[in-house]
mmCIF file of C-alpha atoms in Angstrom:
data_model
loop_
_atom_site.group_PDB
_atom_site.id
_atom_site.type_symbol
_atom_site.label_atom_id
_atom_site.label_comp_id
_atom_site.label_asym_id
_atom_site.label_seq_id
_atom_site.Cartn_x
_atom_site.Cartn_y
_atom_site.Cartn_z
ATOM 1 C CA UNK A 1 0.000 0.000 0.000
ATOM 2 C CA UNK A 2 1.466 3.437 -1.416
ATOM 3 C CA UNK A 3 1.075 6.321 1.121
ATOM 4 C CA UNK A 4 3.541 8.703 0.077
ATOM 5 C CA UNK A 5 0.303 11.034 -0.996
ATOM 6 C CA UNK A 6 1.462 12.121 -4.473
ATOM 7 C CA UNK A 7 -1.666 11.797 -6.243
ATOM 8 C CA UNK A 8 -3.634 14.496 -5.506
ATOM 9 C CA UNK A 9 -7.071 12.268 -5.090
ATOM 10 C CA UNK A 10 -4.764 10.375 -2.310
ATOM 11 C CA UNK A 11 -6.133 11.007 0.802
ATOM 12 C CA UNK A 12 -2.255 11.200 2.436
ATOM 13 C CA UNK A 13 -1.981 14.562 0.432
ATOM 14 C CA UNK A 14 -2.422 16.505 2.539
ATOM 15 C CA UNK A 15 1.038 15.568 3.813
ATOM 16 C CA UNK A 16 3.110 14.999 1.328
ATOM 17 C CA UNK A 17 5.542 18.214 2.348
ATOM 18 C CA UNK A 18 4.987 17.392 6.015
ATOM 19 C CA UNK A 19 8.160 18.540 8.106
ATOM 20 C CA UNK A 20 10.116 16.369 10.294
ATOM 21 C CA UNK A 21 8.835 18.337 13.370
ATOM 22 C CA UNK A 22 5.209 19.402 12.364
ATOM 23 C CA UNK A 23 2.955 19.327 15.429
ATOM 24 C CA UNK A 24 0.740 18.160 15.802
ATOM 25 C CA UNK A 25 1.687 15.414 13.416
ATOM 26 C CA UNK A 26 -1.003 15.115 9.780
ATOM 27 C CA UNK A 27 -2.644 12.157 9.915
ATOM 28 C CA UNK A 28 -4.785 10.320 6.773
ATOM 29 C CA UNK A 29 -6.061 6.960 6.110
ATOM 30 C CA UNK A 30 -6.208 4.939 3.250
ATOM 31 C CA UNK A 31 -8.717 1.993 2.920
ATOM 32 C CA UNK A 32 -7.954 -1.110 1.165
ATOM 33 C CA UNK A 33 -9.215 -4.931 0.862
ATOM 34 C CA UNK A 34 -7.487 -7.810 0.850
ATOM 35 C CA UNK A 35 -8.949 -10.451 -1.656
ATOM 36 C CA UNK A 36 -7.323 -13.863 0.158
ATOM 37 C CA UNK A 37 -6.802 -14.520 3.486
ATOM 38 C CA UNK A 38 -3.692 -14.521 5.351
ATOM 39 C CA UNK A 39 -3.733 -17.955 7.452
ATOM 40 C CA UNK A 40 -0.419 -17.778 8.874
ATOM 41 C CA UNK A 41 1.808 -15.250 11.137
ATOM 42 C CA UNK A 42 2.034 -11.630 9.304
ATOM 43 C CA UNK A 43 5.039 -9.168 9.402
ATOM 44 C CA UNK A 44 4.066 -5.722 8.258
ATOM 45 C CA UNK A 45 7.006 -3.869 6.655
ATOM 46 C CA UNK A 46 7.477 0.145 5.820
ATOM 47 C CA UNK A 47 9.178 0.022 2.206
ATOM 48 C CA UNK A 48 11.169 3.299 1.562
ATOM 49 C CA UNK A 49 12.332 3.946 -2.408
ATOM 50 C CA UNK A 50 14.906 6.190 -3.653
ATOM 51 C CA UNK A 51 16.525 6.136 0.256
ATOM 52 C CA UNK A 52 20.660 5.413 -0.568
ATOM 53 C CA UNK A 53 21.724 3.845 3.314
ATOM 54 C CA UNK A 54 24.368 2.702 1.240
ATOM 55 C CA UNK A 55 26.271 6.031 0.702
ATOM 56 C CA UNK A 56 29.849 4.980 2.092
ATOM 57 C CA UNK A 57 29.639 8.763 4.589
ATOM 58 C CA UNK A 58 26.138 7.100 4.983
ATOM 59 C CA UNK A 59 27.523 4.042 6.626
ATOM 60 C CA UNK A 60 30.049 5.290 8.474
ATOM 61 C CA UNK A 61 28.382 8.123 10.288
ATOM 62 C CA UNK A 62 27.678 6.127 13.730
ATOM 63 C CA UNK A 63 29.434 5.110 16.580
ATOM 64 C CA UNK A 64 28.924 1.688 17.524
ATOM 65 C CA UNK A 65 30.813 2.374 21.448
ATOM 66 C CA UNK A 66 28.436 4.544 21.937
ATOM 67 C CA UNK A 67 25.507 1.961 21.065
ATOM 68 C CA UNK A 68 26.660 -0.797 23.225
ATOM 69 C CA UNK A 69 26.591 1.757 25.817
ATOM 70 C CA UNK A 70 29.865 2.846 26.838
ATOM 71 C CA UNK A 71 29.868 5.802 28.755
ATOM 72 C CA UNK A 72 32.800 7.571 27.547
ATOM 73 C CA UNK A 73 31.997 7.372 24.066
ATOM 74 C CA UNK A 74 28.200 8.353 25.053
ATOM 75 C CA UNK A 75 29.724 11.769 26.474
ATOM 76 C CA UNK A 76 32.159 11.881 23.399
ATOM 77 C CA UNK A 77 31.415 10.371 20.486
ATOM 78 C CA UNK A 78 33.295 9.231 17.189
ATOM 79 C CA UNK A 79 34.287 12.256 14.955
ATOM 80 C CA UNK A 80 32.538 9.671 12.063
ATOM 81 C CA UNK A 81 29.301 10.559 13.424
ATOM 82 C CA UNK A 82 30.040 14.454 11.926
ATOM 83 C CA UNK A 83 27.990 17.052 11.496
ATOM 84 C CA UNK A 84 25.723 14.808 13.859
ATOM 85 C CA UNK A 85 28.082 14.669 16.450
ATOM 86 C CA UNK A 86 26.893 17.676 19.099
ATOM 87 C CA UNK A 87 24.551 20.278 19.010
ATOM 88 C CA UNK A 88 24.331 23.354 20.641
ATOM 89 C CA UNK A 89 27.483 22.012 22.764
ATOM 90 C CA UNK A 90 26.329 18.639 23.902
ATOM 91 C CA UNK A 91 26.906 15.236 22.418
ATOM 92 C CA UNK A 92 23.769 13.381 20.672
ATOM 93 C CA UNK A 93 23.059 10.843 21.795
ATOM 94 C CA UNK A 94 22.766 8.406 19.235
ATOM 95 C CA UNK A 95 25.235 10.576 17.409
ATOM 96 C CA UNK A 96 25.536 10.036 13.344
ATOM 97 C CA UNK A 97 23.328 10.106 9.876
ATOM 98 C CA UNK A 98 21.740 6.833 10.381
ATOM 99 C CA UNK A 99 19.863 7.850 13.651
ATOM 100 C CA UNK A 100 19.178 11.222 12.742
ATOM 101 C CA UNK A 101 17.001 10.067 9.863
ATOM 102 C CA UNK A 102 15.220 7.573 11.415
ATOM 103 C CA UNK A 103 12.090 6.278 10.053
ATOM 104 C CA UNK A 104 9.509 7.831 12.393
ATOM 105 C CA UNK A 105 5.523 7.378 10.965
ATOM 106 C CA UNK A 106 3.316 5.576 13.095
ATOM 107 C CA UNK A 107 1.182 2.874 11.530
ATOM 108 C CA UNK A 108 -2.021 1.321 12.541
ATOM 109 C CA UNK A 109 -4.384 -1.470 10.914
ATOM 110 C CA UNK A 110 -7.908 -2.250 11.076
ATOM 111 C CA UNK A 111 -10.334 -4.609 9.746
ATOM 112 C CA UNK A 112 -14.066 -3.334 8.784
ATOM 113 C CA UNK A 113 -16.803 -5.477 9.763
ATOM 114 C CA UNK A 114 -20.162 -3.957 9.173
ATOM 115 C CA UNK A 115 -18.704 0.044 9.180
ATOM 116 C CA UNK A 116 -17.289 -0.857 12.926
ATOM 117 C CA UNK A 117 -13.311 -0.505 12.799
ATOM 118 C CA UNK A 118 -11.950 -3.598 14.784
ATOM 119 C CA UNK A 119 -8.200 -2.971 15.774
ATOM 120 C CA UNK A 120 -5.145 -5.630 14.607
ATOM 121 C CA UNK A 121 -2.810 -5.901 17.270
ATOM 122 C CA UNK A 122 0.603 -4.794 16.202
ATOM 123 C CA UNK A 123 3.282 -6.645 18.223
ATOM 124 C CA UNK A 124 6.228 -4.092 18.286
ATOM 125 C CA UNK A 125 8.687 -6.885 20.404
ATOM 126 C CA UNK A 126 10.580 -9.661 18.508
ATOM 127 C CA UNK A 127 11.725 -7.867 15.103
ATOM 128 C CA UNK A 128 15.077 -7.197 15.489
ATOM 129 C CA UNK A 129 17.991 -9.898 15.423
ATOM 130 C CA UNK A 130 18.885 -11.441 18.627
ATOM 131 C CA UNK A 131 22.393 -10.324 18.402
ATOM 132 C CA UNK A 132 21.524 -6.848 17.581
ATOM 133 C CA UNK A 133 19.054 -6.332 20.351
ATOM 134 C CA UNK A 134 21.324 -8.340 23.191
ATOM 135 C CA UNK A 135 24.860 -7.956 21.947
ATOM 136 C CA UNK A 136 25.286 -4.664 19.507
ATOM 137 C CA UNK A 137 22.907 -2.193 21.055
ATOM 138 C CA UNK A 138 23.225 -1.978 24.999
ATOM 139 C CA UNK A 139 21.971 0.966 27.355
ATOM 140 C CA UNK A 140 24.364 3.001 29.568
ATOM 141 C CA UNK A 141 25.314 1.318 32.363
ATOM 142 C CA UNK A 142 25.345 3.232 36.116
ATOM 143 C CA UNK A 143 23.550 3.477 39.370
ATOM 144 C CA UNK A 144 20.135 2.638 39.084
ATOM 145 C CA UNK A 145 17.947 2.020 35.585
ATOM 146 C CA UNK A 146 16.369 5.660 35.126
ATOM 147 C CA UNK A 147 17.803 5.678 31.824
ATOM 148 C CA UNK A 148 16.903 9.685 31.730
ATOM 149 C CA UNK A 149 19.720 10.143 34.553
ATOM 150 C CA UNK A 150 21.503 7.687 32.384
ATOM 151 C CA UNK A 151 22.039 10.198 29.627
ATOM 152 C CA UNK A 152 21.587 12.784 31.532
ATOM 153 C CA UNK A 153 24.483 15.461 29.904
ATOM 154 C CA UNK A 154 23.293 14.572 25.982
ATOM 155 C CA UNK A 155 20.837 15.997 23.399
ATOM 156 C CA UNK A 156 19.090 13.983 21.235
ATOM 157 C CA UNK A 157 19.464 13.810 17.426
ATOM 158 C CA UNK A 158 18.431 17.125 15.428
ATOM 159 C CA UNK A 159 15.292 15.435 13.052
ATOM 160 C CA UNK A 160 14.276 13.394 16.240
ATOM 161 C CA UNK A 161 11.020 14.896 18.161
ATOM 162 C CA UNK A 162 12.389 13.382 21.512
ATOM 163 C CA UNK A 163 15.118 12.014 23.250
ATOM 164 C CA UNK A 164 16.313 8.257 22.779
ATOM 165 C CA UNK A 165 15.061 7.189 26.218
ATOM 166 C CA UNK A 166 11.645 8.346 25.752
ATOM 167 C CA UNK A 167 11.291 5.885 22.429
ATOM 168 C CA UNK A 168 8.922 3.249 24.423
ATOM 169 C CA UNK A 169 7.690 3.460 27.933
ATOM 170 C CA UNK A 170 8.348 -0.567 28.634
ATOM 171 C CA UNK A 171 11.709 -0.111 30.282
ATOM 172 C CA UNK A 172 13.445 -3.513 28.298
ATOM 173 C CA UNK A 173 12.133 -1.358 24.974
ATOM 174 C CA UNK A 174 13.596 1.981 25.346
ATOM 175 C CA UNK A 175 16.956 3.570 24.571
ATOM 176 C CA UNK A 176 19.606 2.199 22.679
ATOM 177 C CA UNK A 177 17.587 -1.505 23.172
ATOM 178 C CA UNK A 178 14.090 0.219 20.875
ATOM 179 C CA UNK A 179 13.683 -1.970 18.686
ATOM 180 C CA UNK A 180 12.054 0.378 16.007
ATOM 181 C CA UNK A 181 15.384 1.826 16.503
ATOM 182 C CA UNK A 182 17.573 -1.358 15.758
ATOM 183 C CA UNK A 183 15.970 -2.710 12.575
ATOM 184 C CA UNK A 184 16.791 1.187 11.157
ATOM 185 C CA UNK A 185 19.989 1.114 12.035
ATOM 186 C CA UNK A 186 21.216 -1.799 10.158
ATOM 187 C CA UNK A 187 21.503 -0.521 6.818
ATOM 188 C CA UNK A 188 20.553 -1.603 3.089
ATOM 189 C CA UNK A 189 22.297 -2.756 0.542
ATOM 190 C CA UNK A 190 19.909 -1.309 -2.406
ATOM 191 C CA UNK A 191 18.296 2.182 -2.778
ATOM 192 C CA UNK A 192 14.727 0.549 -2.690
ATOM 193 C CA UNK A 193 14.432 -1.404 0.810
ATOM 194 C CA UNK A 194 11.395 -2.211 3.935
ATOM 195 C CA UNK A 195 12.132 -2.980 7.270
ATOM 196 C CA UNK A 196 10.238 -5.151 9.600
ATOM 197 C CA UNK A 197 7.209 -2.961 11.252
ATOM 198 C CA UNK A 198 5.173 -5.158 13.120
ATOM 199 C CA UNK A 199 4.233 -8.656 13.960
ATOM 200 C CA UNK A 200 0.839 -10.243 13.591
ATOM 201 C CA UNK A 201 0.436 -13.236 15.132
ATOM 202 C CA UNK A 202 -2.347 -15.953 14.460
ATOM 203 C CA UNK A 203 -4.187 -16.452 17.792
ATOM 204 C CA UNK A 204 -6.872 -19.142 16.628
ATOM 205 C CA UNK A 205 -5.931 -22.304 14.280
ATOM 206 C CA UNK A 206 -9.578 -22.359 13.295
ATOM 207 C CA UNK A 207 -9.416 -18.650 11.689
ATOM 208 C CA UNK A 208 -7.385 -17.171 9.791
ATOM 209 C CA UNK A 209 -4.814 -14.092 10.557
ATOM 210 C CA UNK A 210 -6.388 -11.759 8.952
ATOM 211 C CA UNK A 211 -9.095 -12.372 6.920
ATOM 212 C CA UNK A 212 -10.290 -11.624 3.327
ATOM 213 C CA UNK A 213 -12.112 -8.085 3.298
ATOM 214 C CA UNK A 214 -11.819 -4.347 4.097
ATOM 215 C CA UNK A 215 -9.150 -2.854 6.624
ATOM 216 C CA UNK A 216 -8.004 0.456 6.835
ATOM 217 C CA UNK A 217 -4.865 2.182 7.601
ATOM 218 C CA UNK A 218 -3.740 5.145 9.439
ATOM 219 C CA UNK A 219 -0.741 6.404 9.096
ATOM 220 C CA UNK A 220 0.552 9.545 11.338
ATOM 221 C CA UNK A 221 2.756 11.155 8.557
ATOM 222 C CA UNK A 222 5.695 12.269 10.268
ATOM 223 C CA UNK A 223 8.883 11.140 7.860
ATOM 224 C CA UNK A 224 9.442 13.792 4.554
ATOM 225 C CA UNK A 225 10.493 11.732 1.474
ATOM 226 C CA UNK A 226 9.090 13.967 -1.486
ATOM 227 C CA UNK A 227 12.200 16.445 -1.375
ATOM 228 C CA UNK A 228 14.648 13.589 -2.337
ATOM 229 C CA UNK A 229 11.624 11.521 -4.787
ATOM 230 C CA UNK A 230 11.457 9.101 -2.316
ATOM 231 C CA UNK A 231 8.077 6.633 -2.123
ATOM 232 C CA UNK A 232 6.445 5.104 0.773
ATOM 233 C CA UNK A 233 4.426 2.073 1.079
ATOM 234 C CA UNK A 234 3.041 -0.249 3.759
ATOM 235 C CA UNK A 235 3.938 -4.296 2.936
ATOM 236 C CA UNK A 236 1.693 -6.881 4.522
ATOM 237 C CA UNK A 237 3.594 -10.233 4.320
ATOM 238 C CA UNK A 238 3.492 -13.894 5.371
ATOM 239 C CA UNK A 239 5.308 -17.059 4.753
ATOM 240 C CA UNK A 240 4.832 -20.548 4.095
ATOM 241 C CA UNK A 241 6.398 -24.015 4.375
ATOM 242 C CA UNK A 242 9.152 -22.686 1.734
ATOM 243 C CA UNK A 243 9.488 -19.552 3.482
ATOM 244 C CA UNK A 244 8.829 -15.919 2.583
ATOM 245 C CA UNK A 245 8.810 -14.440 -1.238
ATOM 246 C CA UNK A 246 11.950 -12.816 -1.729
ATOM 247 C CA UNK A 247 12.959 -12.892 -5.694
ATOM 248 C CA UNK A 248 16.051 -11.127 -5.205
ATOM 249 C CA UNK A 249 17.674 -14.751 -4.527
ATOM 250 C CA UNK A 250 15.952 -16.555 -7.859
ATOM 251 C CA UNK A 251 17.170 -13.566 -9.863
ATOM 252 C CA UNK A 252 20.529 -13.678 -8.794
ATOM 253 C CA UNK A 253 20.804 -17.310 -9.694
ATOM 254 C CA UNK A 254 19.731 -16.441 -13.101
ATOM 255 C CA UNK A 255 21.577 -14.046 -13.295
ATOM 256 C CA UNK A 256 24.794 -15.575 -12.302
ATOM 257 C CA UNK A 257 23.921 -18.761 -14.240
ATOM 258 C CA UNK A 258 23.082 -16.926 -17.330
ATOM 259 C CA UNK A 259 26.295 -15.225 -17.739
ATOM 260 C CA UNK A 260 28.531 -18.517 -16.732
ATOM 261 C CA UNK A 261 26.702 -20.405 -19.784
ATOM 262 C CA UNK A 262 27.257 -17.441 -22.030
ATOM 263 C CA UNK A 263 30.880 -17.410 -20.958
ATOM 264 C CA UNK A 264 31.171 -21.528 -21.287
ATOM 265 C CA UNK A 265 29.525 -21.079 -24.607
ATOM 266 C CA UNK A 266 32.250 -17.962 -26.236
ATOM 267 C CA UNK A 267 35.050 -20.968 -24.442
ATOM 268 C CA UNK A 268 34.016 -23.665 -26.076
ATOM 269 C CA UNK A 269 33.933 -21.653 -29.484
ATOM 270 C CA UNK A 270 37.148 -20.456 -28.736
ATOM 271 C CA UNK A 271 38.779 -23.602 -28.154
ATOM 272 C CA UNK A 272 37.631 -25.155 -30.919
ATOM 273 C CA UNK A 273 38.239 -22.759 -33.362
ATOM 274 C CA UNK A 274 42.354 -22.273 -32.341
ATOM 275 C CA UNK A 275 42.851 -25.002 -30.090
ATOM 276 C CA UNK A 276 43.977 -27.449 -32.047
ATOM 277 C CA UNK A 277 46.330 -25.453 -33.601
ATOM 278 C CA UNK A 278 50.492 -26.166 -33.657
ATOM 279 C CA UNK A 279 51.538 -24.289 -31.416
ATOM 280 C CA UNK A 280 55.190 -25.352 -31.620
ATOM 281 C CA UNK A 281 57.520 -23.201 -33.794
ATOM 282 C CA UNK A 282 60.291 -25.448 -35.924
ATOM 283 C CA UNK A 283 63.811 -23.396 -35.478
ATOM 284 C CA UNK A 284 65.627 -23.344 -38.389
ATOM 285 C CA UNK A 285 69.086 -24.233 -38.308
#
């Protein structure tokens, strides 16, 4: 589902040059149906297009001592995080690119049953890697866990409407350990990219997920893509006994495989046509 709102009949408009600190935030909704039923577990992604994370200054503008919460580098970070290093004379806290432009719209889903709007619960726990969320990205460490004292003596990042430890009020969810946060801040490879939103999980074997029919969306538009062409959509996905669709795999394989026989073919022409040539040279005497 496309929200970026630049048709003019879309109803997410309206925001299309929304600014990252508009407040209140514009908010639109776009209905949809879905025309088969989902009967297993469903991850909702945010797809971003025309977003480079792979710009090599890109990359490099965080610093990962800070984000497994070492408390010298919180109070000074890397010079890589420049110009998102300080502001106004404190350190930012998380300093660098990456976390200054993270993806910040909210996103909520219901189903339509008779014009009554039922809710899907969103499960906001469990999307980022293990490793990520208990070995990469740690929390300052000092007396007490009021994470507020914690980084007490830092700003947050410029685009960001509030500070890093007011991301989640669940206290294993907030700071550097956000989740939201860790999925954005490992980077992708390809301009056109989504990120794991949400889980839905399947609560009853005898119904599906989410059934066939009407749901709407509403989307608090808070993240500005239409000054660099950039789309936005909303992917509801699920997987099966193979797994989930991802082509990018097939089409590498094709790929690959295509250009190996092409090469095997020019070879084999090749050696045919001068291989059995003399190649030995009689001296004369």
């Amino acid at each position: 589902i496309d929200y970026t709102g630049t048709d003019p009949s879309s109803p997410c408009f309206k925001c299309l040059n929304v600014s990252w600190d508009s407040t209140p935030p514009c908010t639109c909704t776009i209905n949809f149906t879905l025309e088969h039923s989902f009967e297993s577990n469903v991850f909702m992604y945010y797809g971003l297009s025309n977003f480079y994370q792979n710009h090599r200054r890109y990359v490099k503008s965080r610093d990962d001592s800070q984000l497994n919460g070492d408390n010298s580098s919180l109070l000074n970070p890397s010079k890589e995080c420049e110009p998102y290093r300080t502001n106004e004379d404190k350190p930012i806290a998380p300093c660098g690119a990456i976390a200054n432009s993270m993806f910040n719209d909210t996103l909520e889903l219901y189903r339509i049953d008779n014009d009554t709007r039922i809710p899907i619960t969103l499960i906001k726990k469990g999307i980022a890697w293990w490793t990520d969320k208990n070995v990469k990205f740690r929390n300052p460490t000092g007396d007490g866990n009021n994470l507020t004292a914690l980084f007490q003596g830092t700003t947050k990042p410029v685009n960001w409407p509030k500070p890093v430890y007011m991301l989640d009020s669940e206290p294993d969810n907030n700071g550097f350990i956000n989740e939201d946060f860790i999925v954005w801040m490992r980077t992708a490879a390809l301009p056109t990219f989504r990120k794991l939103y949400r889980l839905i999980e399947r609560k009853d074997n005898m119904q599906p997920t989410l059934q066939a029919g009407k749901y709407s969306l509403d989307i608090a538009y808070n993240y500005p893509v239409h000054s660099f062409d950039g789309r936005k959509r909303m992917i509801l996905s699920t997987i099966s006994w193979m797994g989930g669709k991802n082509p990018f795999l097939g089409i590498a394989y094709i790929t690959v495989g295509s250009i190996c026989f092409f090469l095997g073919v020019v070879l084999l022409i090749i050696h045919h046509k001068y291989g059995n040539r003399n190649t030995s040279a009689d001296i004369p005497n």
